[in-house]
mmCIF file of C-alpha atoms in Angstrom:
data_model
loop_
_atom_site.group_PDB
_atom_site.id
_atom_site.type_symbol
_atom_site.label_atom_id
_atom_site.label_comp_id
_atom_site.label_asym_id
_atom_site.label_seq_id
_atom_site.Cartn_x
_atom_site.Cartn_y
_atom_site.Cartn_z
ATOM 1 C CA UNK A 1 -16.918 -261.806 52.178
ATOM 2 C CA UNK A 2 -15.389 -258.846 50.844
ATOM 3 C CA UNK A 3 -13.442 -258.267 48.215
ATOM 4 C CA UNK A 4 -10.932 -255.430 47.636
ATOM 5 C CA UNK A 5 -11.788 -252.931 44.702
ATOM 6 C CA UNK A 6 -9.035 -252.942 41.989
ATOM 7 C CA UNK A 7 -7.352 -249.955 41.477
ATOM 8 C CA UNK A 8 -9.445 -247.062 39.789
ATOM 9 C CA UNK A 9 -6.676 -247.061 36.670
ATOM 10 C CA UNK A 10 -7.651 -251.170 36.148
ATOM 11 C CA UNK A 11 -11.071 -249.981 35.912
ATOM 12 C CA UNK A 12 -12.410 -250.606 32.270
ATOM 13 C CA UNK A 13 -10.209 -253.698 32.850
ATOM 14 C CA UNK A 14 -12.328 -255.356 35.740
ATOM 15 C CA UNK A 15 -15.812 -253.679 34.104
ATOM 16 C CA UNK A 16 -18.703 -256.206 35.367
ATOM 17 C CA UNK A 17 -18.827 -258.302 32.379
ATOM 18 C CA UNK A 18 -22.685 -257.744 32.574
ATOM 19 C CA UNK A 19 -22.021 -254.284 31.479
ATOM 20 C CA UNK A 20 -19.496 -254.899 29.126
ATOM 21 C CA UNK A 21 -20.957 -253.615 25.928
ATOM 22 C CA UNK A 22 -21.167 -249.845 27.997
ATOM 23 C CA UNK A 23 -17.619 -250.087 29.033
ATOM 24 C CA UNK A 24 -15.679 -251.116 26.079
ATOM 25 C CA UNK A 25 -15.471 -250.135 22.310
ATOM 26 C CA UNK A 26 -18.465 -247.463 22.847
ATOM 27 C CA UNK A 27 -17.298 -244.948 20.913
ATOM 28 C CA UNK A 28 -16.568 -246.957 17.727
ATOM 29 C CA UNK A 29 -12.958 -247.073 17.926
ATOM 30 C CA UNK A 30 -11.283 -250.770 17.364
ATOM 31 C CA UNK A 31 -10.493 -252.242 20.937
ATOM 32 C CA UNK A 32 -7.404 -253.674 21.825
ATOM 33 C CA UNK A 33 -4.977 -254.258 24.538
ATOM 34 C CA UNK A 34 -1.413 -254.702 24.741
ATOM 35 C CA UNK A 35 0.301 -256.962 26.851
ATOM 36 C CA UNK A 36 3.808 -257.183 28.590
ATOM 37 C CA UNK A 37 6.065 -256.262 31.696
ATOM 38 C CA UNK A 38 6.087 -252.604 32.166
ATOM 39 C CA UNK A 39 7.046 -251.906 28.808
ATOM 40 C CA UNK A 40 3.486 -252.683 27.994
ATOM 41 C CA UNK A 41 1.574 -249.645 29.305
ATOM 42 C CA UNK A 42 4.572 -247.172 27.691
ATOM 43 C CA UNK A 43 3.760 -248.653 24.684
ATOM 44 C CA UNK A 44 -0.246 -248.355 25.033
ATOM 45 C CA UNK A 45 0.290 -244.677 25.828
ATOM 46 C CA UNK A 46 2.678 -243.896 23.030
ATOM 47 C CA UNK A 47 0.170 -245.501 20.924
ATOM 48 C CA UNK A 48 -1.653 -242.899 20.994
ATOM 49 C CA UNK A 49 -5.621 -242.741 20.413
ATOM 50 C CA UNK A 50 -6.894 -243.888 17.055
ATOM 51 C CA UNK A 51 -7.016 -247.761 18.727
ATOM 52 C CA UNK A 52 -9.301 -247.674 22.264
ATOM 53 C CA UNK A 53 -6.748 -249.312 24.299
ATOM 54 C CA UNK A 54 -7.588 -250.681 27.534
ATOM 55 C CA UNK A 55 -4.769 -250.602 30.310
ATOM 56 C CA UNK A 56 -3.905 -254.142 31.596
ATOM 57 C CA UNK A 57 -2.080 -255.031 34.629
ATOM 58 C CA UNK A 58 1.856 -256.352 33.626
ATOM 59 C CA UNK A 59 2.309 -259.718 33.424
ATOM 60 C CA UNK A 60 4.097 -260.554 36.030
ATOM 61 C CA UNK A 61 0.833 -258.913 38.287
ATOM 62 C CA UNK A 62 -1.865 -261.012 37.061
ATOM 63 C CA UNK A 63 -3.574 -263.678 39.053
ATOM 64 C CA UNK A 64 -6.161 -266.163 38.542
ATOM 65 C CA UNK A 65 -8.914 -263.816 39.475
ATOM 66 C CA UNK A 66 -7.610 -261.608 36.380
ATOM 67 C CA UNK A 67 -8.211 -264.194 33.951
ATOM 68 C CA UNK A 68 -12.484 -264.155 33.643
ATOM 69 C CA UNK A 69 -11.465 -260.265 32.902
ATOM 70 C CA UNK A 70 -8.547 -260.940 30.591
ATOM 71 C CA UNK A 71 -10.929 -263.991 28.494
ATOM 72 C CA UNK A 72 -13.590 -261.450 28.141
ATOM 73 C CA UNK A 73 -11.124 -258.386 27.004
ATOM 74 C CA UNK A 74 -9.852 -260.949 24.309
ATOM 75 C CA UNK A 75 -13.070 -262.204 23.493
ATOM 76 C CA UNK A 76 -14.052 -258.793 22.243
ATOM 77 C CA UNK A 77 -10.629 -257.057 20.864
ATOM 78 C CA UNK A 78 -10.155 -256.356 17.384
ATOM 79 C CA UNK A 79 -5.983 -255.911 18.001
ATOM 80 C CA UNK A 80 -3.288 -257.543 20.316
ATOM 81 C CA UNK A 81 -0.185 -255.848 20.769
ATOM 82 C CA UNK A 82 2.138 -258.262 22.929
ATOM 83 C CA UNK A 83 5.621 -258.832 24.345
ATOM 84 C CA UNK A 84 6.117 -262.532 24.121
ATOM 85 C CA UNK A 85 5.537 -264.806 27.247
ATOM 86 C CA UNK A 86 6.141 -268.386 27.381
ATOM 87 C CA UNK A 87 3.166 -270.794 27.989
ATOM 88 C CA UNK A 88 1.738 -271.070 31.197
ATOM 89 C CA UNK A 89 3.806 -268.114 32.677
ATOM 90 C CA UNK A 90 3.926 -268.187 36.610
ATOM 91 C CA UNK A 91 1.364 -271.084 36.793
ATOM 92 C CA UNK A 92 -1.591 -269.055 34.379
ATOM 93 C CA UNK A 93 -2.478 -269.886 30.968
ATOM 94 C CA UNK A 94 -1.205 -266.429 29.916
ATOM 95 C CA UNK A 95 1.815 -267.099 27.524
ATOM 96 C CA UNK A 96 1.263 -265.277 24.292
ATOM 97 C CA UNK A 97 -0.262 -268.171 22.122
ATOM 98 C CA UNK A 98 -2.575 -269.024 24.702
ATOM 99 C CA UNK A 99 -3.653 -265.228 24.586
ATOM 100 C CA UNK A 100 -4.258 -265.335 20.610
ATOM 101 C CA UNK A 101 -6.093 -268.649 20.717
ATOM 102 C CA UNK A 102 -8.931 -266.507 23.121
ATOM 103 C CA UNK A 103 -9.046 -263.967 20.333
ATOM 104 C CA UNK A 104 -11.871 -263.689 18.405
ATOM 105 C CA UNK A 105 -11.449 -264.714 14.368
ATOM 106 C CA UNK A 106 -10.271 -261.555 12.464
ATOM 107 C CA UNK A 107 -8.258 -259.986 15.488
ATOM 108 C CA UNK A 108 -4.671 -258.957 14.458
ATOM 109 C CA UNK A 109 -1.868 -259.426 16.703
ATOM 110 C CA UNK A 110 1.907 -257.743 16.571
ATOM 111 C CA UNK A 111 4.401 -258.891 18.830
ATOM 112 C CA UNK A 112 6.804 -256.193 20.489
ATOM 113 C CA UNK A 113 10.127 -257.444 21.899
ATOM 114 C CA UNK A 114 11.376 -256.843 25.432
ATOM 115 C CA UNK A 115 13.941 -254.235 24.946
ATOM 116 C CA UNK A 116 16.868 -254.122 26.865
ATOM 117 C CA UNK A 117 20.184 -252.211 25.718
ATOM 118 C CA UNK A 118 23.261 -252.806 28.214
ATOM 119 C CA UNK A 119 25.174 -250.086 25.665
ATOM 120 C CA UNK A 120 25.008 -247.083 27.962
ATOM 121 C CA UNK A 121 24.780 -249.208 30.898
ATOM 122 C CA UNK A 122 27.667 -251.980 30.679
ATOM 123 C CA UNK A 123 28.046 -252.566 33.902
ATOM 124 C CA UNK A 124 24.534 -252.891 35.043
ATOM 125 C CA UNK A 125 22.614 -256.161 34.794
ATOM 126 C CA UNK A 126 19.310 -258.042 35.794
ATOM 127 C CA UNK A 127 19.584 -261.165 37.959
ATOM 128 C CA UNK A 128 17.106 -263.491 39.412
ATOM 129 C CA UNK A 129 18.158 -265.231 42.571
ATOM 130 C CA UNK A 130 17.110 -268.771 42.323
ATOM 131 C CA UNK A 131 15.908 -268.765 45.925
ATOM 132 C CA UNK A 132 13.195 -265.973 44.952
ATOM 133 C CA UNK A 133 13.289 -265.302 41.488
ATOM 134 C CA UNK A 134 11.342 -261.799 42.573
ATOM 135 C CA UNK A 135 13.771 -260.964 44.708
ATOM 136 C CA UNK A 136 15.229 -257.567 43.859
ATOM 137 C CA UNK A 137 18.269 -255.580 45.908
ATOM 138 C CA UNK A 138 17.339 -252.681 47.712
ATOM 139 C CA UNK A 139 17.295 -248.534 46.569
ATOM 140 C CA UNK A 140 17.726 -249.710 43.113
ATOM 141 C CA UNK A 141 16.713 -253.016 41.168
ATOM 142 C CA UNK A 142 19.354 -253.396 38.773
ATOM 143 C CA UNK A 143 23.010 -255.206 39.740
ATOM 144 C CA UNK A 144 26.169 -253.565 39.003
ATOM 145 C CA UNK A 145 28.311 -256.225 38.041
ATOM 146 C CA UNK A 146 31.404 -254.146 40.017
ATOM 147 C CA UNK A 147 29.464 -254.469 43.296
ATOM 148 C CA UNK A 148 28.149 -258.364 42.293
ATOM 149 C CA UNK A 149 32.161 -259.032 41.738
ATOM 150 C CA UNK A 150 33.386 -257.368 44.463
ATOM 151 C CA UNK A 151 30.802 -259.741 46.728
ATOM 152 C CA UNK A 152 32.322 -262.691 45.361
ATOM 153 C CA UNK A 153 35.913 -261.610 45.874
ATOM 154 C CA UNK A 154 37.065 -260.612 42.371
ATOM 155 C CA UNK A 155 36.616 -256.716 41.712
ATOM 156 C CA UNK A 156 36.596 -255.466 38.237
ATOM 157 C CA UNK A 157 38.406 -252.495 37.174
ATOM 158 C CA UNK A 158 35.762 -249.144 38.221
ATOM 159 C CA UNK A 159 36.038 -248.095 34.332
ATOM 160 C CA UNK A 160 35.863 -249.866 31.099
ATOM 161 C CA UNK A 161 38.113 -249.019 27.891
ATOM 162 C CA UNK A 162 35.190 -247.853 24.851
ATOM 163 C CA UNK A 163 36.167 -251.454 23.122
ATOM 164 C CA UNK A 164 34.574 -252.853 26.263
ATOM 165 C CA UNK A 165 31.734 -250.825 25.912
ATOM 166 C CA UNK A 166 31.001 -251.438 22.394
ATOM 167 C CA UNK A 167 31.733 -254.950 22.471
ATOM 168 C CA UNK A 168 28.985 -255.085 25.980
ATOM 169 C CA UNK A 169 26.593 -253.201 22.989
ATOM 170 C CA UNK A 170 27.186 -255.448 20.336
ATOM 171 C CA UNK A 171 25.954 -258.623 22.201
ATOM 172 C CA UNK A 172 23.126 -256.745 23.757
ATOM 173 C CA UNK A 173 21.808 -255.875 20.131
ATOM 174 C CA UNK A 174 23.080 -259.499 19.313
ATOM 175 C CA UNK A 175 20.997 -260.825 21.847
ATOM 176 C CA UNK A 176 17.484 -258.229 20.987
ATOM 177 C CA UNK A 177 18.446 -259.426 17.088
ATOM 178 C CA UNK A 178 17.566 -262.909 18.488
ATOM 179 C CA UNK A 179 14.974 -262.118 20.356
ATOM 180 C CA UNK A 180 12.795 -260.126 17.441
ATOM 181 C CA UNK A 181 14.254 -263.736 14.799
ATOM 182 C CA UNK A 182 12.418 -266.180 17.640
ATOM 183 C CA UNK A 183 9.082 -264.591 18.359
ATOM 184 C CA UNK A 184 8.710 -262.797 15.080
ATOM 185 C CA UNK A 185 8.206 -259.245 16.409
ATOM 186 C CA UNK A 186 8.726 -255.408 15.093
ATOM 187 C CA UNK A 187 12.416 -254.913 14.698
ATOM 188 C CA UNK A 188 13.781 -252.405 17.005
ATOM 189 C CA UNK A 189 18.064 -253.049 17.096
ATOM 190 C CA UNK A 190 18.728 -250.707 14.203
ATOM 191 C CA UNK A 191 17.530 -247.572 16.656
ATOM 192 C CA UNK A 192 20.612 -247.937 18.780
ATOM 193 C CA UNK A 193 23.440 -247.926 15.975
ATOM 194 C CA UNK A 194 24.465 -244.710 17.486
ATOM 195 C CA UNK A 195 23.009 -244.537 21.175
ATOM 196 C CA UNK A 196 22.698 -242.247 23.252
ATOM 197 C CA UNK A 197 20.770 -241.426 26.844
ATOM 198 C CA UNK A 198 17.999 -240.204 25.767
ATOM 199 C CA UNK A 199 16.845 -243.388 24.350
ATOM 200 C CA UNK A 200 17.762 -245.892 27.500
ATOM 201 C CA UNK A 201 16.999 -244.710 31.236
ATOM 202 C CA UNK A 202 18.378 -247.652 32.298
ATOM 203 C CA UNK A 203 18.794 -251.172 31.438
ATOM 204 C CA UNK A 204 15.467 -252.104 30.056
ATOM 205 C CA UNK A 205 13.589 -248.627 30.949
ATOM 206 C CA UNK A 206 13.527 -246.846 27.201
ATOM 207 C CA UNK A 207 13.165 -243.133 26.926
ATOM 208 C CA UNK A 208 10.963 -241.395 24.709
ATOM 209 C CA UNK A 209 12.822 -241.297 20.905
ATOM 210 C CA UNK A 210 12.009 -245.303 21.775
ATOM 211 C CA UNK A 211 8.826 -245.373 22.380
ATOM 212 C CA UNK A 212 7.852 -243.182 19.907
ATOM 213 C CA UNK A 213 10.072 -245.069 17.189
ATOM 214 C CA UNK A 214 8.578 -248.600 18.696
ATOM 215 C CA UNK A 215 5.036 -246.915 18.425
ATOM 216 C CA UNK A 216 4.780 -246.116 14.982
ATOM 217 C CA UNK A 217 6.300 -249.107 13.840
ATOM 218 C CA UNK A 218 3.744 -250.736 15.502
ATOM 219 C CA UNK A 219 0.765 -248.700 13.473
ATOM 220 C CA UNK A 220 2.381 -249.268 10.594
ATOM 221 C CA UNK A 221 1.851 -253.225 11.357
ATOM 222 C CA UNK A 222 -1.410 -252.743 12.074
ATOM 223 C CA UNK A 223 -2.164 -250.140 9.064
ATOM 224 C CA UNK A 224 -3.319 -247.333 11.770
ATOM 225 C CA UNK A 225 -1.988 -244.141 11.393
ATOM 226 C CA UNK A 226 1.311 -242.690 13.293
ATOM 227 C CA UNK A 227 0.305 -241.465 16.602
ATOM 228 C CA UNK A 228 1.268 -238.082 17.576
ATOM 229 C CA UNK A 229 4.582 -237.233 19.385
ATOM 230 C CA UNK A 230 4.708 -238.094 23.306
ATOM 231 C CA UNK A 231 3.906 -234.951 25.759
ATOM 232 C CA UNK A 232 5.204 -236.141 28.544
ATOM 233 C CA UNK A 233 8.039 -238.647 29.827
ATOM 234 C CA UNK A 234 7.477 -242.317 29.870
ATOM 235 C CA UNK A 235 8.751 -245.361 32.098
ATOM 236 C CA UNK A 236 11.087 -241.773 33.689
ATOM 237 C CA UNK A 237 10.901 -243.182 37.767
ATOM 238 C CA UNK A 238 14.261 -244.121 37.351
ATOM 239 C CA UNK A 239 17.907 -242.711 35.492
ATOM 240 C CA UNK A 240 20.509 -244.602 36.119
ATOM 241 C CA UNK A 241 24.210 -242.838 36.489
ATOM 242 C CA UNK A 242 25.701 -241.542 33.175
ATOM 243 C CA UNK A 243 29.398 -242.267 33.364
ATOM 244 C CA UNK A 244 32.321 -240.686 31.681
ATOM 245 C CA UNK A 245 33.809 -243.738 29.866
ATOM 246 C CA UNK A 246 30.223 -244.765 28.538
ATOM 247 C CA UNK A 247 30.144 -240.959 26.959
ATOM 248 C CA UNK A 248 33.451 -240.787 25.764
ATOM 249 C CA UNK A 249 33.406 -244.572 24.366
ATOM 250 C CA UNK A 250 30.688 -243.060 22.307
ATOM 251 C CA UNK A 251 31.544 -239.452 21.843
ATOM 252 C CA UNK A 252 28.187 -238.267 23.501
ATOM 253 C CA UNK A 253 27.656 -234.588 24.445
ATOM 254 C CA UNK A 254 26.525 -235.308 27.759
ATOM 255 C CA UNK A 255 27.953 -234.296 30.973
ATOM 256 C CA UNK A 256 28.291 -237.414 32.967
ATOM 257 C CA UNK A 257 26.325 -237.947 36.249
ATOM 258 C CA UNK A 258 27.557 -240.191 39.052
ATOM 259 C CA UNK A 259 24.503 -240.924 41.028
ATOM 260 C CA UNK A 260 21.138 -243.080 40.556
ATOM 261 C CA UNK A 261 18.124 -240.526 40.423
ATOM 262 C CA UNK A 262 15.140 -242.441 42.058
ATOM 263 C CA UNK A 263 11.469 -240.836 41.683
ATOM 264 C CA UNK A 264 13.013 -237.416 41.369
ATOM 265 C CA UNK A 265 15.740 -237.476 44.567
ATOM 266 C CA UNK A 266 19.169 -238.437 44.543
ATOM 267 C CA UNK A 267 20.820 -241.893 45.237
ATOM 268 C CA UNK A 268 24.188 -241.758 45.450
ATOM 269 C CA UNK A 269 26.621 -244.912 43.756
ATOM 270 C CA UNK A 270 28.047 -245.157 47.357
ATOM 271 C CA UNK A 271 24.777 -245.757 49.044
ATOM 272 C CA UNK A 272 23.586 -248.214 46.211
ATOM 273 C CA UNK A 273 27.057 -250.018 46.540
ATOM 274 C CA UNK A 274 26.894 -250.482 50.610
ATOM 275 C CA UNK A 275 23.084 -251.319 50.502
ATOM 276 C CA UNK A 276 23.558 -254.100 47.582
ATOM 277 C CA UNK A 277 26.827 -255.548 48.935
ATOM 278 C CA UNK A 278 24.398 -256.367 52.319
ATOM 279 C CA UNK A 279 22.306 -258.161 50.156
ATOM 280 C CA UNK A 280 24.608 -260.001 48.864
ATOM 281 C CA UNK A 281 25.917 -260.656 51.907
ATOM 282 C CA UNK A 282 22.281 -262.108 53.002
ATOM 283 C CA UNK A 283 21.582 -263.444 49.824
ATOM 284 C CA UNK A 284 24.972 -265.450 48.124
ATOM 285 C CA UNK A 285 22.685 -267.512 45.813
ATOM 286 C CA UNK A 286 22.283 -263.740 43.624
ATOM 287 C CA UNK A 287 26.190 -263.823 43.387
ATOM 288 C CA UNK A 288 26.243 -266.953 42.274
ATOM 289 C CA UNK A 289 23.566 -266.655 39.790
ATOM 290 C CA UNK A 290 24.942 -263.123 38.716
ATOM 291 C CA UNK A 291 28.390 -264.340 37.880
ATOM 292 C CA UNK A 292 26.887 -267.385 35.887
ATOM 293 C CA UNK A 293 24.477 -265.432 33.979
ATOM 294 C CA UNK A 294 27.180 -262.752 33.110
ATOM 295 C CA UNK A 295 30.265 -264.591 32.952
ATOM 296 C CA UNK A 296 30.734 -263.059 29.147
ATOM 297 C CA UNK A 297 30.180 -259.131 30.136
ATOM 298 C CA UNK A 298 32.200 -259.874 33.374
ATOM 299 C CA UNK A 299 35.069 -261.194 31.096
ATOM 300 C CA UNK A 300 34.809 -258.093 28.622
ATOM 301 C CA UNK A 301 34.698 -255.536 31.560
ATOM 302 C CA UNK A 302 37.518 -257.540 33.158
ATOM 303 C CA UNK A 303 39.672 -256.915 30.181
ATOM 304 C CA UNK A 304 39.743 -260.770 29.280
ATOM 305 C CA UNK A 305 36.996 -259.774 26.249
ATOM 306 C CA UNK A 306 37.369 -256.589 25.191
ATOM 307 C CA UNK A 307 39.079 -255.647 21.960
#
């Protein structure tokens, strides 16, 4: 029976175990991986090069067939640098304590939150349809909650007053604060007391002034030192629109810009409004879910919140 290669960039990552002394920590460096959604291999890169970092699939990829690969990797690292998963995450033994028990004694481990900054966004949001909690909507993953309450009836105004917006940014930091307090990780909040676009692409896609920020806190945890700046974007597929009342609710420079920009082309609001509203139409457990899970920013954007 055959069995498909894995991909040439999971390379080091699937090595034949038999030759695993030639593939990893050769050239003296301490090994490590780091571990997360897609935040993770932003992170690894920012990191720079003084820890030999070996790219692992996201989280949410692995399978059952990853874990001989992911034991072994563990087995052997000297650092773990991890978003925090709960036990047994999508059936596997891959929540983060489970991860650090397969580490060998003297490994160090720093847990990184998930960051996710609705500040610049307001109106965008993440939902998980409880029919298929992978299901995403089309041309764009992330829900407006205008669309989502349109769908169910009750449209919100198209703008938000800059009380609205702040107060949407002060329970997204509220809710990272929490985050970083529960699973004892690097503190990141303080870095959007005065946002702007350059740090957030979208929701949960940070630009580069984050990474490199998140990056060198992390070194400093692990007493490396500072890796260099970034050459190149990071986690930069996707920009989500850059409206006028997010800019002037926090007196930003930019010029605002009404459409999605999706692996370098042009997505217009329109196009991402008729496609979702469709889904919603095929999917009405995703409204119902959406306007549960965001009742409060619904309220604020509504007017009902905001002060």
């Amino acid at each position: 029976m055959q069995h498909e290669a894995p991909p040439d960039h999971l390379a080091r990552f699937h090595d034949d175990p038999d030759h695993a002394d030639d593939a990893v920590g050769r050239d003296g460096r301490p090994l490590g991986l780091v571990v997360g959604n897609c935040q993770a291999e932003s992170l690894r890169i920012a990191l720079g090069d003084e820890l030999d970092l070996v790219r692992t699939p996201p989280v949410h990829e692995l399978t059952r067939s990853d874990l001989p690969h992911l034991t072994r990797l563990l087995g052997r690292a000297d650092v773990l640098v991890t978003q925090p998963v709960r036990d047994d995450y999508r059936d596997l033994p891959v929540g983060t304590r489970q991860l650090e028990a397969l580490l060998r004694p003297g490994a160090r481990t720093v847990r990184v939150p998930v960051i996710r900054f609705a500040g610049l966004h307001p109106h965008h949001a993440i939902v998980r349809p409880p029919s298929d909690t992978s299901l995403v909507p089309p041309l764009v993953a992330y829900h407006d909650l205008r669309v989502l309450s349109e769908a169910a009836g009750h449209p919100l105004p198209p703008t938000a007053p800059a009380a609205a917006v702040r107060e949407i940014a002060r329970e997204s930091l509220e809710q990272l604060r929490r985050r970083e307090a529960a699973h004892g990780t690097v503190v990141v909040h303080d870095l959007f007391t005065h946002p702007d676009f350059a740090q957030m692409r979208t929701l949960n896609h940070p630009g580069n002034p984050v990474w490199e920020a998140l990056a060198a806190r992390v070194a400093d945890a692990l007493g490396i030192a500072a890796p260099p700046p970034l050459t190149r974007p990071l986690l930069a597929s996707v920009h989500a629109p850059r409206e006028a009342h997010v800019i002037e609710a926090w007196g930003l420079a930019d010029e605002p810009r009404p459409d999605w920009v999706v692996d370098g082309r042009t997505v217009t609001t329109g196009q991402v409004r008729e496609a979702h509203l469709d889904f919603y139409a095929r999917h009405p457990d995703a409204v119902a879910a959406g306007l549960e899970r965001h009742a409060g920013a619904i309220a604020v954007l509504a007017g009902a919140g905001a002060r």
